[in-house]
Each structure stands twice: as structure tokens, then as C-alpha cells.
XYZ file of C-alpha atoms in Angstrom:
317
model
C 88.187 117.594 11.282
C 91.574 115.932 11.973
C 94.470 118.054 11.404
C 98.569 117.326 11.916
C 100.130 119.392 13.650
C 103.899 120.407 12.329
C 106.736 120.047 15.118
C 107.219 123.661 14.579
C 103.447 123.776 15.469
C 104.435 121.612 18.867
C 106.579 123.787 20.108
C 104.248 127.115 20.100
C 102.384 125.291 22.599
C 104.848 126.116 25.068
C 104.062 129.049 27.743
C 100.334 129.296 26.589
C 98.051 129.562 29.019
C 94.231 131.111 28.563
C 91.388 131.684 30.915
C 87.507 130.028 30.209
C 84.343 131.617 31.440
C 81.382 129.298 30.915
C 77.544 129.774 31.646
C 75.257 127.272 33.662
C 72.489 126.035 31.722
C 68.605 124.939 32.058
C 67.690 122.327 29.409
C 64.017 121.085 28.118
C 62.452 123.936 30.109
C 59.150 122.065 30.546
C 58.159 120.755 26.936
C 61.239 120.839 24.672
C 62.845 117.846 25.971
C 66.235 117.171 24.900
C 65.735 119.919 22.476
C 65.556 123.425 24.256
C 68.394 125.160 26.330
C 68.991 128.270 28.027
C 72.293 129.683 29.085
C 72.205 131.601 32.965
C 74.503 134.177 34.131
C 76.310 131.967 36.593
C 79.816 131.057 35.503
C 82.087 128.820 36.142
C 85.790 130.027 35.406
C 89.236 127.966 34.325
C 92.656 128.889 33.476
C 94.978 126.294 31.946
C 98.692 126.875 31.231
C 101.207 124.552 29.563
C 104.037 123.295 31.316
C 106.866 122.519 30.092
C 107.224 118.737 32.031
C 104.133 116.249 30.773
C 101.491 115.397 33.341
C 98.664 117.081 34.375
C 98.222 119.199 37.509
C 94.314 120.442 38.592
C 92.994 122.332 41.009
C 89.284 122.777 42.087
C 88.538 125.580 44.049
C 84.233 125.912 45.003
C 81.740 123.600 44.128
C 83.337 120.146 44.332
C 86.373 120.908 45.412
C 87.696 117.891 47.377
C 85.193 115.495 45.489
C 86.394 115.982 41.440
C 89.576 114.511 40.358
C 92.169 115.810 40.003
C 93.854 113.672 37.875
C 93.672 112.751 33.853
C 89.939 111.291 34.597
C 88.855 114.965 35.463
C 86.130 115.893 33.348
C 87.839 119.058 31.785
C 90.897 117.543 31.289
C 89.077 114.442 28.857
C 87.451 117.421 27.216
C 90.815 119.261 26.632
C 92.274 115.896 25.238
C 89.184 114.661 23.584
C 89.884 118.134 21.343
C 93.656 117.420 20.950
C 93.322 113.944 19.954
C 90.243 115.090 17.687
C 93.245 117.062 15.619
C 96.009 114.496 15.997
C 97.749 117.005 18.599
C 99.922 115.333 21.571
C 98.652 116.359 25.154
C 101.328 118.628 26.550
C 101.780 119.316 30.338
C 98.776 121.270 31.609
C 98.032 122.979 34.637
C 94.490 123.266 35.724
C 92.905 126.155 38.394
C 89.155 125.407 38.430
C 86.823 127.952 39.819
C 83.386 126.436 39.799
C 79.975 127.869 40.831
C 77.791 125.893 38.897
C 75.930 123.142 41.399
C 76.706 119.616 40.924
C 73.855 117.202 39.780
C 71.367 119.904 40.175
C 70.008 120.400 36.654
C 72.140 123.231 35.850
C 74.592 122.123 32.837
C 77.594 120.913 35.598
C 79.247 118.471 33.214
C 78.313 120.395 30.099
C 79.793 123.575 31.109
C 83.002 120.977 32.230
C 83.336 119.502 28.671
C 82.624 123.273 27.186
C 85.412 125.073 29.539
C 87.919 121.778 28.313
C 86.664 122.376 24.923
C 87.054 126.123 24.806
C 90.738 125.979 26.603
C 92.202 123.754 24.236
C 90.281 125.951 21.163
C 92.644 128.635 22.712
C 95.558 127.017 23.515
C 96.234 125.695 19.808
C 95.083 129.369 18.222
C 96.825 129.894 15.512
C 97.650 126.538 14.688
C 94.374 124.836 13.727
C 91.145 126.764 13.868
C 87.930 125.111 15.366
C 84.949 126.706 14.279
C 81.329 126.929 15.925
C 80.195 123.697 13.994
C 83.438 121.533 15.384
C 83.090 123.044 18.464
C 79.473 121.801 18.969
C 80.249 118.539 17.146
C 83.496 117.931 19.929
C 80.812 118.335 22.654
C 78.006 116.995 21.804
C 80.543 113.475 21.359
C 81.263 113.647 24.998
C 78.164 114.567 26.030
C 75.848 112.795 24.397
C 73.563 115.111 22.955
C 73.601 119.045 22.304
C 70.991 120.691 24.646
C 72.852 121.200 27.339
C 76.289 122.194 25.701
C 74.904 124.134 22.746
C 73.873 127.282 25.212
C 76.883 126.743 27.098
C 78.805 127.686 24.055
C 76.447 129.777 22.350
C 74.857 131.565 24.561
C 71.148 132.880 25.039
C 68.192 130.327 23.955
C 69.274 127.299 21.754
C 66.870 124.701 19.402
C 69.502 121.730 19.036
C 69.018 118.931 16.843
C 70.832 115.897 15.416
C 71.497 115.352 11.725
C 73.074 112.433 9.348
C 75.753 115.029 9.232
C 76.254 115.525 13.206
C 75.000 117.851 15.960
C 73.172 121.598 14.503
C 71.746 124.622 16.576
C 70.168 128.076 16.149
C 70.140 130.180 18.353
C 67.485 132.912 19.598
C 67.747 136.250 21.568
C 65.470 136.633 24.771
C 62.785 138.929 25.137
C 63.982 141.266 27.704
C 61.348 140.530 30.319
C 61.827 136.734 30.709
C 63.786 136.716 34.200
C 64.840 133.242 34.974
C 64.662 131.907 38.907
C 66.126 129.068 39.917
C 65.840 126.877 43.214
C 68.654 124.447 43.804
C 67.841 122.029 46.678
C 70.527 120.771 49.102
C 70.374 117.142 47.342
C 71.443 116.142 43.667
C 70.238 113.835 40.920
C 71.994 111.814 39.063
C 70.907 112.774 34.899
C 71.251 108.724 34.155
C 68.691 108.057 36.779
C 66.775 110.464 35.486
C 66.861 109.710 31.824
C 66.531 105.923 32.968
C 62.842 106.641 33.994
C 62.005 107.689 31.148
C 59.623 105.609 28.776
C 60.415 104.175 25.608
C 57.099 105.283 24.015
C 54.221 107.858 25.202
C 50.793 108.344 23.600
C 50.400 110.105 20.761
C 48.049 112.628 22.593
C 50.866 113.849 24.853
C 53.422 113.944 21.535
C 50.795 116.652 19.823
C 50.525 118.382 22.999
C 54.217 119.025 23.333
C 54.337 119.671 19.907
C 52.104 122.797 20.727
C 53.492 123.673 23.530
C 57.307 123.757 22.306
C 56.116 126.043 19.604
C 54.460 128.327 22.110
C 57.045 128.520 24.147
C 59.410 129.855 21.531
C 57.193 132.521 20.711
C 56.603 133.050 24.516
C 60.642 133.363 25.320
C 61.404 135.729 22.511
C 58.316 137.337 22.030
C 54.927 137.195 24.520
C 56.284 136.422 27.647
C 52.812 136.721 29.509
C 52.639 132.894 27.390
C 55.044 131.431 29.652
C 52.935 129.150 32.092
C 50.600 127.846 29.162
C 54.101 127.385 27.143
C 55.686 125.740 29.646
C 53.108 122.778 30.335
C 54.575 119.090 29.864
C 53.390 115.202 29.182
C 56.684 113.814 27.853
C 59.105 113.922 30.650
C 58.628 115.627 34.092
C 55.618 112.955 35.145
C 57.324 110.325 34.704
C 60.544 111.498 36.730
C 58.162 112.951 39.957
C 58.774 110.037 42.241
C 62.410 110.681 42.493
C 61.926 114.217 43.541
C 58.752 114.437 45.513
C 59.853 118.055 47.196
C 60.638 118.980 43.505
C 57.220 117.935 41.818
C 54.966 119.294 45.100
C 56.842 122.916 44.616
C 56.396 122.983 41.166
C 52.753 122.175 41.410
C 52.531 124.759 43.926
C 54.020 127.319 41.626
C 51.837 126.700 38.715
C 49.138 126.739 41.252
C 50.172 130.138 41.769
C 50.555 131.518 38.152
C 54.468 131.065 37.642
C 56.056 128.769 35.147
C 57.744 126.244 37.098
C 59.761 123.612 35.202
C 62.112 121.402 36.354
C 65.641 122.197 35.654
C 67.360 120.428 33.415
C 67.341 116.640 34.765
C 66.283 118.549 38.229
C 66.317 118.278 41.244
C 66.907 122.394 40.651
C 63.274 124.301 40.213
C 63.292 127.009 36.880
C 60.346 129.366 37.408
C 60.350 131.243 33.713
C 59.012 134.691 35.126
C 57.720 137.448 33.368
C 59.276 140.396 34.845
C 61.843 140.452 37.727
C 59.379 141.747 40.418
C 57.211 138.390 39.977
C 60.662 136.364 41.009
C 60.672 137.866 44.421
C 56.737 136.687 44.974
C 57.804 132.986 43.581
C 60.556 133.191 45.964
C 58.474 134.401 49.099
C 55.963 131.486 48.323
C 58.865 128.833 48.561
C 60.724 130.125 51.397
C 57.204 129.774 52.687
C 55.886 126.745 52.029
C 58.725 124.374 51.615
C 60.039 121.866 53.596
C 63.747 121.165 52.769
C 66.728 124.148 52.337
C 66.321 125.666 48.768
C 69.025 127.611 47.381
C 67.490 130.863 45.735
C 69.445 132.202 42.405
C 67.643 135.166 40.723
C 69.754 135.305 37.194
C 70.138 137.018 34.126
C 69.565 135.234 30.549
C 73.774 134.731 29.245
C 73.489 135.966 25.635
C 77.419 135.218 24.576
C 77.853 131.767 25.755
C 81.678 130.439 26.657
C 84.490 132.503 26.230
C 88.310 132.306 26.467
C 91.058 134.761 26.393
C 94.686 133.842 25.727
C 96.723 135.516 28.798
C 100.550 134.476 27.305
C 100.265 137.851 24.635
């Protein structure tokens, strides 16, 4: 994947600039742990420019504003020089305006849709000087990230399968049926993902690994095909158990839900809530029945399915 970069090749660097649009994403989705992903309609936005003096300038406007960096440790920027170093490239002078919706440590693809947005600007900025395909794009992401369920959708778009090979990260992706209209409930407090992952067990019983099986394969016929499947499809042994402790308000809503008749997951590494509805009436009954019955502030997000994934847009031609 490494590629010099001619001096002449340096200096068309200079007055680029491009602006990033990347999707928040819902991973697992009940069963398919570390496997399944589904991009949202709720976008975080970046423009980068290159200056002509080195260093690199950021600014975070929205969701973490005042808690990021700002600095050369900033999330984005490793991403942006994770992709230039991946192509032998020197880091020019950048200048960063973040504009970021997506909730931090909520189970909603935060630092995946970072590493994508770095990712995707620097994939602009050096257009027309090396050209980084679908497969590097995933492969550069999935290194920082750690593994592709999270930042496949964010790139891709609608609902990913992502799995690891000898020969590095692969995905497919699959179109929506129509009806599927995702909720999500984002409490007031995060998670932290390594917390999450750290409760995790080493081994589960081979009962529970045949019952996912099943119900990962039902679920992809439910999402693109029979969404009156979803709460069957979305039933769990591997993960969300285990986890329910650390997010008590999370696991009693959820239970509630399915109660109920909606397919309540938790989000990603949570603490976020993803109800997998049907049709888009059904969302406003899940979201009556939490504004009823719970007992902590829940942030209410009624979104689309993203079907294009990341995008960015050179603004210098």
C-alpha cells in the first residue's frame, strides 16, 4: 500500500482543503457481535485545509468541544497521519474545524466516525496523487480501530457483515428494507468501549454460540427482508448479559421494551438504547413508553438508515 510521493507531488498539497461528512453507527445490534453494523443519519462534519506553515491547528465545535484535543493527539488528526505515513507522505500544516454531533461514549461509532472523517480527509487531500481504494480505506481503519464493525458502515454506508482475513479486514454490504426505522436513546452518562469489552468472557457455552448463530442469520433476513422478524432476530447470549451490571437503567429499559414487542438492543458498546422498529409509527409508541417509565434523562433520536456512508468533497477546485 506504501507509495512515494514525488516533490512535485509535495507541493500540490498546498491550498487543498476538503470537507468530510461521516455517519454515526450502531454495531452488533443484539446478536452479531463484533460482526454487524449499521450506519444512522446523524453526521458529524470536518473541513481540513493545508497551510502553508507546519503544525496543526483544530477546532471542535459541538459534542466535545472543550474536552478533545486539540493538538497532534486528536483523534482525527492520528487518522489523517496514520494515512500519510501509510503512503510515505510528510504531514503538511493542517487546519482542523470539527463539527461533531455524534455522542461521545454512547455506543454510537464516536471514535470510528473520528478515524473515518481523518481517513476520508487525507483520501481527499492527496487526490490525484495516490489513489486509496475501498479495500485500503477499510484496511487504514480497521488498524486504528481495532476491528471493522464499527468503521466499515461509517465508510460504507447502510448495513455491513465485517470480517477478518489472513489477508486483512473484508465487508459486504446490504441495502435496508425500507420499513426498518432505527430509534435510538442516548442517556446523559457514557461508557467507556474497553470497560465494556473487558467484561466480556473468554469462552461461552456452546448452546448460546448456536443460538446466535441463528439469530445473526435471522436478523439479516429480518433487516433486508421481513422486518416483522426483528424482535426474535434481535435476541442475544453472547454479549449484552454479561455487560448489564454496568448499565442497570440500560438493561431494565431494554427488558421493558422487549416486554413490549420492540427490538431493543444495546447500542454499540451502550450505554445508548437501539430499538430496530418496524415502521416509523411504532418509534413514537417505544418512545412514549420510555419517556414514561424511565428514571434518568434519555436523549430521543428517531433516524433514518445512511445508505452512502462517508463522504468528502475537495473545496480548493
Amino acid at each position: 500500500m506504501t507509495t512515494a510521493l514525488p516533490v512535485a507531488g509535495r507541493n500540490a498539497l498546498a491550498g487543498r482543503s476538503v470537507v468530510v461528512k461521516v455517519p454515526a453507527t450502531t454495531a452488533n445490534l443484539g446478536p452479531g457481535f463484533d460482526t454487524l453494523g449499521l450506519a444512522l443519519a446523524h453526521y458529524d462534519h470536518l473541513q481540513v485545509e493545508v497551510l502553508d506553515e507546519p503544525g496543526v491547528f483544530v477546532e471542535v465545535h459541538g459534542i466535545g468541544a472543550g474536552e478533545v484535543p486539540t493538538d497532534e493527539s486528536n483523534l482525527v488528526v492520528r487518522a489523517i497521519a496514520h494515512t500519510f505515513a501509510a503512503y510515505d507522505i510528510p504531514l503538511p500544516g493542517l487546519k482542523l474545524i470539527a463539527e461533531n454531533v455524534i455522542p461521545h461514549g454512547r455506543g454510537m461509532g464516536s471514535s470510528g466516525a473520528a478515524i473515518v472523517s481523518g481517513i476520508m480527509a487525507a483520501k481527499g487531500l492527496l487526490e490525484g496523487i495516490v489513489d486509496i481504494d475501498s479495500d485500503a480505506l477499510l484496511v487504514l481503519a480497521t488498524e486504528m480501530e481495532g476491528h471493522p464493525d464499527n468503521v466499515a458502515p461509517a465508510l460504507f454506508g447502510g448495513l455491513t457483515i465485517a470480517w477478518m482475513t489472513p489477508e486483512g479486514p473484508k465487508h459486504k454490504k446490504l441495502m435496508v428494507h425500507r420499513g426498518v426505522s432505527p430509534l435510538v436513546f442516548v442517556p446523559v452518562h457514557a461508557m467507556s468501549t474497553a470497560l465494556a469489552r473487558s467484561l466480556q468472557p473468554e469462552s461461552v457455552p456452546h448452546e448460546d454460540a448456536v443460538f446466535n448463530l441463528s439469530r445473526s442469520a435471522l436478523l439479516i433476513a429480518a433487516l433486508i427482508q421481513s422486518p416483522e422478524l426483528l424482535l426474535a432476530a434481535t435476541e442475544d447470549k453472547l454479549h449484552q448479559s454479561y455487560r448489564a451490571a454496568a448499565m442497570p437503567e440500560t438493561n431494565r429499559l431494554i427488558t421493558l421494551l422487549r416486554e413490549h414487542g420492540f427490538a431493543a438492543v444495546v447500542s454499540g458498546a451502550g450505554p445508548s438504547i437501539l430499538v430496530l422498529a418496524s415502521d416509523p409509527g411504532q418509534r413514537l409508541v417505544a418512545a412514549d413508553l420510555v419517556a414514561e417509565k424511565s428514571e434518568t434523562p434519555w436523549q430521543t433520536l428517531m433516524l433514518a438508515v445512511d445508505f452512502k456512508g462517508a463522504t468528502v468533497i475537495r473545496t480548493d477546485v
